[in-house]
Short mmCIF file of C-alpha atoms in Angstrom, two decimals:
data_model
loop_
_atom_site.label_atom_id
_atom_site.label_comp_id
_atom_site.label_asym_id
_atom_site.label_seq_id
_atom_site.Cartn_x
_atom_site.Cartn_y
_atom_site.Cartn_z
CA MET A 1 0.00 0.00 0.00
CA SER A 2 1.34 3.43 -0.93
CA GLY A 3 2.04 5.98 1.79
CA GLY A 4 0.32 9.34 2.05
CA GLY A 5 1.38 12.35 0.06
CA LEU A 6 1.07 16.09 -0.44
CA LEU A 7 2.20 18.51 -3.14
CA VAL A 8 3.39 21.90 -1.92
CA ALA A 9 2.84 24.31 -4.82
CA GLY A 10 3.38 28.08 -4.90
CA THR A 11 1.77 31.14 -6.40
CA THR A 12 5.23 32.13 -7.70
CA SER A 13 8.84 31.07 -7.68
CA ASP A 14 10.42 31.89 -4.30
CA ALA A 15 7.05 31.79 -2.52
CA GLY A 16 8.73 29.54 0.03
CA LYS A 17 7.91 26.06 -1.29
CA SER A 18 11.32 24.60 -0.43
CA VAL A 19 11.38 25.76 3.18
CA VAL A 20 7.68 24.96 3.76
CA THR A 21 8.30 21.45 2.40
CA ALA A 22 11.31 21.09 4.71
CA GLY A 23 9.28 22.41 7.63
CA ILE A 24 6.45 19.93 7.04
CA CYS A 25 9.02 17.13 6.73
CA ARG A 26 10.71 18.08 10.01
CA TRP A 27 7.33 18.40 11.81
CA LEU A 28 6.29 14.95 10.56
CA VAL A 29 9.53 13.20 11.49
CA ARG A 30 9.28 14.63 15.00
CA GLN A 31 5.85 12.97 15.21
CA GLY A 32 7.44 9.62 14.43
CA VAL A 33 6.35 9.58 10.77
CA LYS A 34 8.74 8.01 8.26
CA VAL A 35 8.80 10.71 5.59
CA ALA A 36 10.73 11.58 2.41
CA PRO A 37 10.89 14.66 0.14
CA PHE A 38 10.31 14.61 -3.62
CA LYS A 39 10.66 17.08 -6.46
CA ALA A 40 10.02 15.63 -9.90
CA GLN A 41 11.88 18.35 -11.77
CA ASN A 42 14.18 20.97 -10.35
CA MET A 43 15.95 23.86 -12.08
CA SER A 44 18.94 24.86 -10.01
CA LEU A 45 22.67 25.50 -10.10
CA ASN A 46 22.92 24.49 -6.43
CA SER A 47 23.32 20.74 -6.45
CA PHE A 48 24.61 17.95 -4.24
CA VAL A 49 26.10 14.47 -4.65
CA THR A 50 24.40 11.56 -2.91
CA ARG A 51 26.36 8.65 -1.41
CA GLU A 52 25.69 6.55 -4.51
CA GLY A 53 27.22 9.30 -6.70
CA ALA A 54 24.01 10.88 -8.06
CA GLU A 55 23.58 14.63 -8.57
CA ILE A 56 20.38 16.17 -7.16
CA GLY A 57 19.23 19.64 -6.17
CA ARG A 58 20.62 20.91 -2.85
CA ALA A 59 17.09 21.83 -1.76
CA GLN A 60 16.10 18.16 -1.87
CA ALA A 61 19.28 17.18 0.01
CA MET A 62 18.34 19.74 2.67
CA GLN A 63 14.77 18.39 2.80
CA ALA A 64 16.14 14.85 3.19
CA GLN A 65 18.12 16.11 6.15
CA ALA A 66 14.90 17.56 7.52
CA CYS A 67 13.46 14.02 7.21
CA ARG A 68 16.60 12.56 8.83
CA VAL A 69 17.16 10.25 5.85
CA GLU A 70 19.92 9.90 3.26
CA PRO A 71 19.16 11.78 0.02
CA THR A 72 18.84 9.67 -3.13
CA ALA A 73 18.24 10.27 -6.83
CA LEU A 74 14.64 9.10 -6.36
CA MET A 75 13.95 12.36 -4.50
CA ASN A 76 14.86 14.53 -7.52
CA PRO A 77 14.81 12.44 -10.70
CA VAL A 78 15.11 15.40 -13.11
CA LEU A 79 17.52 18.28 -12.50
CA LEU A 80 17.97 21.09 -15.03
CA LYS A 81 21.20 23.10 -14.73
CA PRO A 82 21.03 26.34 -16.75
CA GLY A 83 24.03 26.96 -18.95
CA GLY A 84 22.80 30.20 -20.53
CA GLU A 85 19.64 32.04 -21.42
CA ARG A 86 18.18 29.26 -23.56
CA SER A 87 19.72 25.91 -22.67
CA SER A 88 20.23 23.65 -19.68
CA GLN A 89 22.06 20.46 -18.89
CA VAL A 90 19.52 17.72 -18.22
CA VAL A 91 20.46 15.47 -15.29
CA LEU A 92 18.31 12.31 -15.17
CA MET A 93 18.42 10.05 -12.13
CA GLY A 94 21.58 11.79 -11.01
CA ARG A 95 23.51 11.58 -14.30
CA PRO A 96 23.83 14.18 -17.09
CA VAL A 97 22.18 13.07 -20.33
CA GLY A 98 22.84 16.13 -22.50
CA GLU A 99 22.16 19.80 -23.13
CA MET A 100 18.72 20.89 -24.28
CA SER A 101 16.96 24.13 -25.14
CA ALA A 102 13.85 25.10 -23.21
CA ARG A 103 11.83 24.71 -26.43
CA GLY A 104 13.20 21.22 -27.00
CA TYR A 105 12.59 20.18 -23.42
CA HIS A 106 9.02 21.45 -23.20
CA GLY A 107 8.41 20.40 -26.78
CA GLY A 108 8.35 16.70 -25.99
CA ARG A 109 11.24 15.50 -23.82
CA GLN A 110 9.52 16.54 -20.60
CA GLU A 111 6.36 14.54 -21.31
CA ARG A 112 8.45 11.42 -21.96
CA LEU A 113 9.92 11.72 -18.47
CA LEU A 114 6.54 11.51 -16.74
CA GLY A 115 6.74 7.72 -16.42
CA THR A 116 10.17 7.99 -14.78
CA VAL A 117 9.12 10.55 -12.19
CA LEU A 118 5.89 8.71 -11.37
CA ASP A 119 7.87 5.50 -10.87
CA CYS A 120 10.27 7.29 -8.49
CA LEU A 121 7.38 8.78 -6.53
CA GLU A 122 5.63 5.42 -6.28
CA ARG A 123 8.81 3.75 -5.06
CA LEU A 124 9.16 6.37 -2.33
CA ARG A 125 5.49 6.04 -1.35
CA GLY A 126 5.97 2.30 -1.11
CA THR A 127 8.82 2.80 1.38
CA TYR A 128 7.72 5.79 3.47
CA ASP A 129 4.61 6.65 5.48
CA ALA A 130 4.41 10.00 3.69
CA VAL A 131 6.10 11.77 0.77
CA ILE A 132 6.02 15.58 0.74
CA CYS A 133 6.40 16.79 -2.84
CA GLU A 134 7.53 20.24 -3.93
CA GLY A 135 6.23 21.90 -7.07
CA ALA A 136 8.10 24.37 -9.28
CA GLY A 137 7.22 27.95 -10.15
CA SER A 138 3.43 28.17 -10.28
CA PRO A 139 0.90 25.43 -11.11
CA ALA A 140 -1.01 28.03 -13.15
CA GLU A 141 1.63 28.43 -15.87
CA ILE A 142 -0.97 27.75 -18.54
CA ASN A 143 1.59 27.82 -21.37
CA LEU A 144 3.35 24.79 -19.85
CA ARG A 145 0.44 22.80 -18.42
CA ARG A 146 0.25 20.29 -21.28
CA THR A 147 3.77 19.02 -20.63
CA ASP A 148 3.86 19.60 -16.87
CA ILE A 149 5.42 16.83 -14.77
CA VAL A 150 6.16 18.73 -11.55
CA ASN A 151 2.97 20.57 -10.52
CA MET A 152 -0.57 19.54 -11.44
CA GLY A 153 0.74 16.94 -13.88
CA ILE A 154 2.27 14.93 -11.05
CA ALA A 155 -0.64 15.73 -8.68
CA ARG A 156 -3.23 14.46 -11.18
CA ASN A 157 -1.34 11.30 -12.06
CA ALA A 158 -0.51 10.43 -8.45
CA GLY A 159 -3.76 11.68 -6.87
CA LEU A 160 -1.96 14.14 -4.58
CA PRO A 161 -3.74 16.89 -2.64
CA VAL A 162 -2.22 20.31 -3.31
CA LEU A 163 -1.40 23.07 -0.83
CA VAL A 164 -0.68 26.45 -2.46
CA VAL A 165 1.89 28.65 -0.68
CA GLY A 166 1.81 32.43 -1.16
CA ASP A 167 4.44 34.99 -0.11
CA ILE A 168 2.41 37.79 1.50
CA ASP A 169 5.57 39.88 1.93
CA ARG A 170 5.40 40.63 -1.82
CA GLY A 171 1.81 41.85 -1.64
CA GLY A 172 -1.20 40.71 -3.66
CA VAL A 173 -1.43 37.32 -2.00
CA PHE A 174 -5.25 37.09 -2.12
CA ALA A 175 -5.33 37.81 -5.85
CA SER A 176 -2.51 35.30 -6.34
CA PHE A 177 -4.36 32.55 -4.46
CA PHE A 178 -7.65 33.18 -6.26
CA GLY A 179 -6.03 33.55 -9.67
CA THR A 180 -3.97 30.40 -9.26
CA VAL A 181 -7.07 28.29 -8.65
CA ALA A 182 -9.18 30.07 -11.29
CA LEU A 183 -6.63 29.33 -14.05
CA LEU A 184 -6.71 25.58 -13.46
CA SER A 185 -8.94 23.07 -15.20
CA PRO A 186 -11.87 21.57 -13.24
CA GLU A 187 -9.94 18.31 -12.87
CA ASP A 188 -6.90 20.13 -11.46
CA GLN A 189 -9.00 22.33 -9.17
CA LYS A 190 -10.44 19.23 -7.46
CA LEU A 191 -7.00 18.55 -5.99
CA VAL A 192 -6.27 22.08 -4.70
CA ALA A 193 -7.24 21.72 -1.04
CA GLY A 194 -6.31 25.17 0.20
CA PHE A 195 -3.68 27.75 0.97
CA LEU A 196 -0.75 28.55 3.27
CA VAL A 197 0.31 32.16 3.83
CA ASN A 198 4.08 32.61 4.15
CA LYS A 199 6.24 35.47 5.51
CA PHE A 200 3.47 37.38 7.33
CA ARG A 201 4.45 40.42 9.41
CA GLY A 202 2.09 41.94 11.94
CA ASP A 203 -1.18 41.10 13.65
CA VAL A 204 -2.82 37.96 12.23
CA SER A 205 -6.26 39.17 13.37
CA LEU A 206 -6.06 41.88 10.70
CA LEU A 207 -5.56 39.19 8.05
CA GLU A 208 -8.39 36.92 9.15
CA PRO A 209 -11.28 38.80 7.43
CA GLY A 210 -9.43 38.42 4.12
CA LEU A 211 -8.90 34.70 4.71
CA GLU A 212 -12.61 34.28 5.43
CA MET A 213 -13.50 36.13 2.23
CA LEU A 214 -11.01 33.96 0.31
CA HIS A 215 -12.73 30.88 1.73
CA GLY A 216 -16.10 32.25 0.61
CA LEU A 217 -14.78 32.97 -2.89
CA THR A 218 -12.98 29.66 -3.45
CA GLY A 219 -14.52 27.19 -1.01
CA ARG A 220 -10.98 26.45 0.20
CA ARG A 221 -9.55 27.08 3.62
CA THR A 222 -6.19 28.47 4.69
CA TYR A 223 -4.14 25.87 6.56
CA GLY A 224 -1.84 28.31 8.31
CA VAL A 225 -0.18 31.73 8.42
CA LEU A 226 3.58 31.46 8.86
CA PRO A 227 5.31 34.55 10.31
CA PHE A 228 8.31 36.14 8.66
CA ARG A 229 11.58 34.84 10.07
CA HIS A 230 15.12 35.91 9.18
CA GLY A 231 17.73 33.35 8.30
CA LEU A 232 15.50 30.56 6.97
CA GLY A 233 16.39 30.76 3.26
CA ILE A 234 18.71 27.80 3.51
CA ASP A 235 20.05 26.10 0.38
CA GLU A 236 18.25 28.30 -2.11
CA GLU A 237 17.28 26.61 -5.29
CA ASP A 238 17.59 29.11 -8.12
CA GLY A 239 20.40 31.38 -7.03
CA LEU A 240 20.37 34.83 -5.47
CA ARG A 241 17.52 36.71 -7.07
CA VAL A 242 18.45 40.08 -5.63
CA SER A 243 21.14 42.37 -7.00
CA LEU A 244 24.37 40.86 -5.75
CA ARG A 245 26.29 44.07 -5.18
CA GLY A 246 26.54 44.59 -1.45
CA THR A 247 24.39 41.58 -0.63
CA VAL A 248 25.50 40.19 2.71
CA ARG A 249 25.02 36.48 3.27
CA GLU A 250 22.70 35.91 6.24
CA SER A 251 24.74 34.99 9.27
CA GLN A 252 24.63 34.90 13.05
CA VAL A 253 24.41 38.27 14.75
CA ALA A 254 27.34 37.36 16.95
CA ALA A 255 30.38 39.39 17.99
CA PRO A 256 33.81 38.11 17.01
CA VAL A 257 35.72 36.08 19.56
CA GLY A 258 38.90 38.02 18.80
CA GLU A 259 39.39 41.76 18.35
CA ASP A 260 38.72 41.89 14.59
CA VAL A 261 36.07 40.73 12.17
CA LEU A 262 37.08 38.89 9.01
CA ARG A 263 35.73 40.21 5.71
CA VAL A 264 35.04 37.73 2.91
CA ALA A 265 34.25 38.91 -0.63
CA VAL A 266 32.65 36.38 -3.01
CA CYS A 267 32.99 37.17 -6.72
CA ALA A 268 29.46 37.06 -8.16
CA VAL A 269 30.46 35.20 -11.34
CA PRO A 270 27.83 34.38 -14.00
CA LEU A 271 26.00 31.05 -13.60
CA MET A 272 27.30 30.88 -10.04
CA SER A 273 26.74 27.39 -8.67
CA ASN A 274 26.81 26.06 -5.13
CA PHE A 275 27.28 29.47 -3.59
CA THR A 276 26.04 27.66 -0.48
CA ASP A 277 29.73 26.79 -0.02
CA VAL A 278 30.14 30.11 1.80
CA ASP A 279 27.28 29.48 4.24
CA ALA A 280 29.69 27.79 6.62
CA LEU A 281 31.85 30.94 6.61
CA ALA A 282 28.81 33.15 7.21
CA ALA A 283 27.87 30.95 10.17
CA GLU A 284 31.09 31.88 12.00
CA PRO A 285 30.82 34.70 14.57
CA GLY A 286 32.78 37.69 13.32
CA VAL A 287 32.90 36.62 9.65
CA VAL A 288 31.11 38.97 7.24
CA VAL A 289 30.38 37.50 3.80
CA ARG A 290 29.29 39.67 0.89
CA PHE A 291 28.93 39.19 -2.87
CA VAL A 292 30.84 41.63 -5.08
CA ASP A 293 31.26 42.47 -8.75
CA ARG A 294 33.81 45.34 -8.78
CA PRO A 295 37.59 45.26 -8.23
CA GLU A 296 37.55 48.04 -5.63
CA GLU A 297 35.32 45.85 -3.46
CA LEU A 298 38.21 43.42 -3.06
CA ALA A 299 40.47 46.06 -1.51
CA ASP A 300 39.37 45.64 2.11
CA ALA A 301 38.59 41.92 1.85
CA ASP A 302 40.65 39.58 4.00
CA LEU A 303 39.63 36.62 1.84
CA VAL A 304 38.31 36.54 -1.72
CA VAL A 305 36.35 33.48 -2.84
CA VAL A 306 35.93 32.65 -6.52
CA PRO A 307 32.99 30.22 -6.37
CA GLY A 308 31.77 27.46 -8.63
CA THR A 309 30.08 28.21 -11.94
CA ARG A 310 28.34 26.32 -14.74
CA GLY A 311 30.26 28.51 -17.21
CA THR A 312 33.96 28.53 -16.39
CA VAL A 313 35.11 30.27 -19.57
CA ARG A 314 32.27 32.76 -19.39
CA ALA A 315 33.18 33.50 -15.76
CA LEU A 316 36.81 34.04 -16.80
CA GLU A 317 35.73 36.56 -19.44
CA TRP A 318 33.48 38.29 -16.91
CA LEU A 319 36.35 38.60 -14.42
CA ARG A 320 38.52 40.16 -17.13
CA GLU A 321 35.83 42.54 -18.39
CA ARG A 322 35.22 43.86 -14.88
CA GLY A 323 38.86 44.25 -13.89
CA LEU A 324 38.49 41.57 -11.26
CA ALA A 325 41.02 39.30 -13.00
CA ASP A 326 43.82 41.86 -12.55
CA ALA A 327 42.74 42.47 -8.95
CA LEU A 328 42.90 38.74 -8.24
CA ARG A 329 46.38 38.48 -9.80
CA ARG A 330 47.58 41.40 -7.65
CA ARG A 331 46.17 39.78 -4.51
CA ALA A 332 47.93 36.51 -5.31
CA ALA A 333 51.24 38.29 -5.97
CA GLU A 334 50.92 40.20 -2.68
CA GLY A 335 50.22 37.02 -0.71
CA ARG A 336 46.67 38.04 0.19
CA PRO A 337 44.26 35.10 0.58
CA VAL A 338 42.24 33.84 -2.41
CA LEU A 339 40.20 30.62 -2.48
CA GLY A 340 38.95 29.13 -5.76
CA ILE A 341 36.31 26.41 -5.56
CA CYS A 342 35.51 24.15 -8.53
CA GLY A 343 35.00 26.51 -11.49
CA GLY A 344 36.72 29.20 -9.42
CA PHE A 345 39.71 26.88 -9.00
CA GLN A 346 39.79 26.27 -12.75
CA VAL A 347 39.92 29.99 -13.66
CA LEU A 348 42.93 30.48 -11.37
CA GLY A 349 44.95 27.95 -13.40
CA GLU A 350 47.21 28.43 -16.41
CA HIS A 351 45.17 26.94 -19.26
CA ILE A 352 41.68 25.59 -19.87
CA GLU A 353 40.90 23.24 -22.73
CA ASP A 354 37.12 23.27 -23.12
CA ASP A 355 35.44 21.40 -25.94
CA VAL A 356 32.48 20.44 -23.73
CA GLU A 357 30.96 23.34 -21.77
CA SER A 358 31.74 26.48 -23.81
CA ARG A 359 33.35 24.64 -26.76
CA ARG A 360 35.93 27.45 -26.91
CA GLY A 361 38.96 25.17 -27.09
CA GLN A 362 42.20 26.50 -25.54
CA VAL A 363 41.72 29.47 -23.20
CA ASP A 364 44.29 31.12 -20.93
CA GLY A 365 43.44 31.16 -17.23
CA LEU A 366 44.59 33.76 -14.70
CA GLY A 367 47.86 31.88 -14.23
CA VAL A 368 48.12 32.17 -10.44
CA LEU A 369 48.05 28.41 -9.83
CA PRO A 370 50.19 25.79 -11.69
CA VAL A 371 47.16 23.91 -12.99
CA ARG A 372 45.93 22.92 -16.45
CA VAL A 373 42.31 21.94 -16.91
CA ARG A 374 40.80 19.77 -19.62
CA PHE A 375 37.04 19.37 -19.82
CA ALA A 376 35.88 15.75 -20.07
CA ARG A 377 32.50 14.67 -21.39
CA GLU A 378 31.94 12.48 -18.33
CA LYS A 379 31.06 14.45 -15.21
CA THR A 380 32.94 13.75 -11.98
CA LEU A 381 30.44 13.07 -9.16
CA THR A 382 32.12 11.95 -5.93
CA ARG A 383 32.08 12.36 -2.15
CA PRO A 384 35.80 12.57 -1.23
CA VAL A 385 37.33 12.51 2.24
CA GLY A 386 40.82 13.83 2.88
CA GLU A 387 43.05 15.92 5.10
CA ALA A 388 44.23 19.52 4.98
CA LEU A 389 45.90 21.77 7.54
CA GLY A 390 46.11 18.75 9.81
CA GLU A 391 42.34 18.23 9.91
CA THR A 392 39.95 15.73 8.33
CA VAL A 393 37.84 17.20 5.51
CA GLU A 394 34.75 15.90 3.71
CA GLY A 395 33.35 17.34 0.50
CA TYR A 396 31.65 16.58 -2.79
CA GLU A 397 32.70 17.10 -6.41
CA ILE A 398 30.53 18.07 -9.41
CA HIS A 399 32.56 19.03 -12.48
CA HIS A 400 33.53 18.23 -16.05
CA GLY A 401 36.96 19.86 -15.74
CA VAL A 402 39.88 17.53 -14.99
CA ALA A 403 42.78 19.33 -13.31
CA GLU A 404 46.43 18.46 -13.92
CA VAL A 405 48.32 19.94 -10.96
CA LEU A 406 51.90 20.79 -12.00
CA GLY A 407 53.26 22.24 -8.77
CA GLY A 408 52.51 24.02 -5.54
CA GLU A 409 51.54 22.41 -2.27
CA ALA A 410 48.84 19.73 -2.27
CA PHE A 411 45.44 20.92 -1.08
CA LEU A 412 42.25 18.80 -1.27
CA ASP A 413 43.17 17.28 -4.67
CA GLY A 414 43.99 20.79 -5.86
CA CYS A 415 46.89 22.95 -4.81
CA ARG A 416 48.09 25.94 -2.86
CA VAL A 417 50.69 28.53 -3.80
CA GLY A 418 51.39 31.06 -1.04
CA GLN A 419 47.95 32.27 0.07
CA THR A 420 46.14 31.24 -3.12
CA TRP A 421 44.19 28.03 -2.66
CA GLY A 422 42.27 25.96 -5.21
CA THR A 423 40.13 22.83 -4.99
CA HIS A 424 37.29 21.09 -6.79
CA TRP A 425 35.76 20.13 -3.44
CA HIS A 426 32.45 21.74 -2.58
CA GLY A 427 31.34 21.67 1.05
CA SER A 428 34.84 21.43 2.54
CA LEU A 429 34.21 24.44 4.78
CA GLU A 430 31.39 22.57 6.51
CA SER A 431 34.10 20.48 8.24
CA ASP A 432 34.37 22.50 11.45
CA ALA A 433 37.97 21.83 12.52
CA PHE A 434 39.29 22.42 8.99
CA ARG A 435 37.26 25.63 8.63
CA ARG A 436 38.70 26.98 11.88
CA ALA A 437 42.25 26.08 10.81
CA PHE A 438 41.71 27.72 7.41
CA LEU A 439 40.30 30.91 8.96
CA ARG A 440 43.24 31.12 11.37
CA GLU A 441 45.57 30.90 8.36
CA VAL A 442 43.60 33.60 6.52
CA ALA A 443 43.57 35.89 9.56
CA ARG A 444 47.33 35.50 10.01
CA ALA A 445 47.98 36.32 6.33
CA ALA A 446 45.57 39.27 6.45
CA GLY A 447 47.07 40.64 9.65
CA ARG A 448 43.73 40.46 11.47
CA ARG A 449 43.33 39.71 15.16
CA PHE A 450 40.46 37.38 14.35
CA VAL A 451 39.93 34.20 16.35
CA PRO A 452 37.48 31.50 15.14
CA ALA A 453 34.89 30.51 17.71
CA PRO A 454 36.03 27.22 19.27
CA ASP A 455 32.60 25.56 19.29
CA THR A 456 30.76 26.52 16.09
CA SER A 457 29.19 23.39 14.62
CA PHE A 458 27.81 23.92 11.14
CA ALA A 459 25.86 20.65 11.30
CA ALA A 460 24.27 21.69 14.61
CA LEU A 461 23.37 25.10 13.22
CA ARG A 462 21.75 23.45 10.20
CA GLU A 463 19.77 21.19 12.53
CA GLU A 464 18.65 24.24 14.51
CA GLN A 465 17.45 25.90 11.31
CA LEU A 466 15.50 22.80 10.30
CA ASP A 467 13.96 22.60 13.76
CA ARG A 468 12.92 26.24 13.45
CA LEU A 469 11.16 25.35 10.20
CA GLY A 470 9.42 22.46 11.94
CA ASP A 471 8.43 24.82 14.77
CA LEU A 472 6.85 27.23 12.27
CA ILE A 473 4.60 24.47 10.94
CA GLU A 474 3.81 23.06 14.38
CA GLN A 475 2.96 26.45 15.89
CA HIS A 476 1.34 28.31 13.00
CA ALA A 477 -0.36 25.69 10.80
CA ASP A 478 -3.38 23.48 11.43
CA THR A 479 -1.34 20.29 11.70
CA ASP A 480 -4.35 18.04 12.30
CA ALA A 481 -5.90 19.24 9.04
CA LEU A 482 -2.53 18.92 7.27
CA TRP A 483 -2.21 15.30 8.37
CA ARG A 484 -5.74 14.54 7.14
CA LEU A 485 -4.71 15.92 3.73
CA ILE A 486 -1.56 13.80 3.64
CA GLU A 487 -3.37 10.67 4.75
CA SER A 488 -6.73 10.99 2.96
CA GLY A 489 -6.25 13.38 0.03
CA ALA A 490 -8.10 16.54 -0.98
CA PRO A 491 -11.59 17.10 0.49
CA THR A 492 -14.49 16.10 -1.74
CA GLY A 493 -16.92 18.66 -3.11
CA LEU A 494 -14.44 21.51 -3.66
CA PRO A 495 -16.16 24.03 -5.94
CA PHE A 496 -15.00 24.96 -9.44
CA ILE A 497 -13.82 28.57 -9.75
CA PRO A 498 -14.32 29.99 -13.25
CA PRO A 499 -13.00 30.58 -15.83
CA GLY A 500 -10.67 27.57 -15.45
CA ALA A 501 -7.81 26.77 -17.80
CA PRO A 502 -8.10 28.11 -21.37
CA ALA A 503 -9.26 25.55 -23.90
#
């Protein structure tokens, strides 16, 4: 017998589907329910490698952690990794299967994947008491409904009740809720059980008359009003949607242990991937992380991070166009700390031979590390464990570039020259002892009287965040009604709201 299920949809992208899904998962697991997350199709440059070597979206890995289970490819069978304005790499069951334009994908390929995603969902429902599914964008994208496999397409085929999340902080949430339902076909509307308001600020009693009117207009109730909370946007799916200049990564409001703070500047390269690598730095008391796109913003930085990217050659050109390439070379020559991660490591090398990603052939790198990179058609997907600065380090690798290290000091399968460090390993800074050792090295090179906190545990902080999400659901949603939805499906007799989907 299949377990219960629920699809968390949203009125828009960034309505909060990922964190609401994680919150429901954490609430359920604390009730003793064996639960798993699922997202049929994800578009994200933030990805993760499972223990079996499959690439999935980081949001689903985070949700699996909320469920206290190991993430697997079943939880995110289709991952789209944008490589430009019009094309994406298609990752199927954790492995890349080629590049495809949006027109080609929605023109037929997507429909052919429906059987795969339904099989994955059914396998999860056969193993777990409940599967909490996350939609993508909005279920009312009428131009894409015919080929949809992640919103109402999966809900209809699997008989899932649908909860629509709306971000009230943006305004217009009542119109968004009503319009979302009214643009669905009668068959789709039968599965939309109700609404969940996200990011509310103020007195809920002032909102209640509107919720009652919404119930009268749609025949659907609101299952909860979640208050706005800072610091819950963990493992974002689609990248930073705000202007990156001056954006400070959310971190603890904690004073430094030593006399100085440590300033970290992250180059906001195009197609930036796995920028979550710097979350562990932002979690340290006294470390200020910001994203930058001008050379003068590197001047007062104690550490500059060149992060991963899905477009290494494009990122290299961007660094040169903006004057950041010269600034990075100067920093390296002056012995001021620079860390390149994955694509950022590749741009710091001498040469790049790319006939796979950009198809630009031989390209000169910045030449600050003795490394030559050749792009292979097969993608490296591993979970390495090693040692650096006398500490054990764990990470994960997701890259086509194969690095030939010609000199320098060994560093996490990459190398170090002076205070310039490069590695393909994502997630290495989540290893607490290594992170502290690295920050001590950076502070010494930068001449800062910064001392890492002796007891910061990134894993514990992540658990605290997930528990806060679970608390939000437990304290501000009708959990009894939510469980009835998961266990029994959408209520019968939900009214049709005209006009419905266009013919």
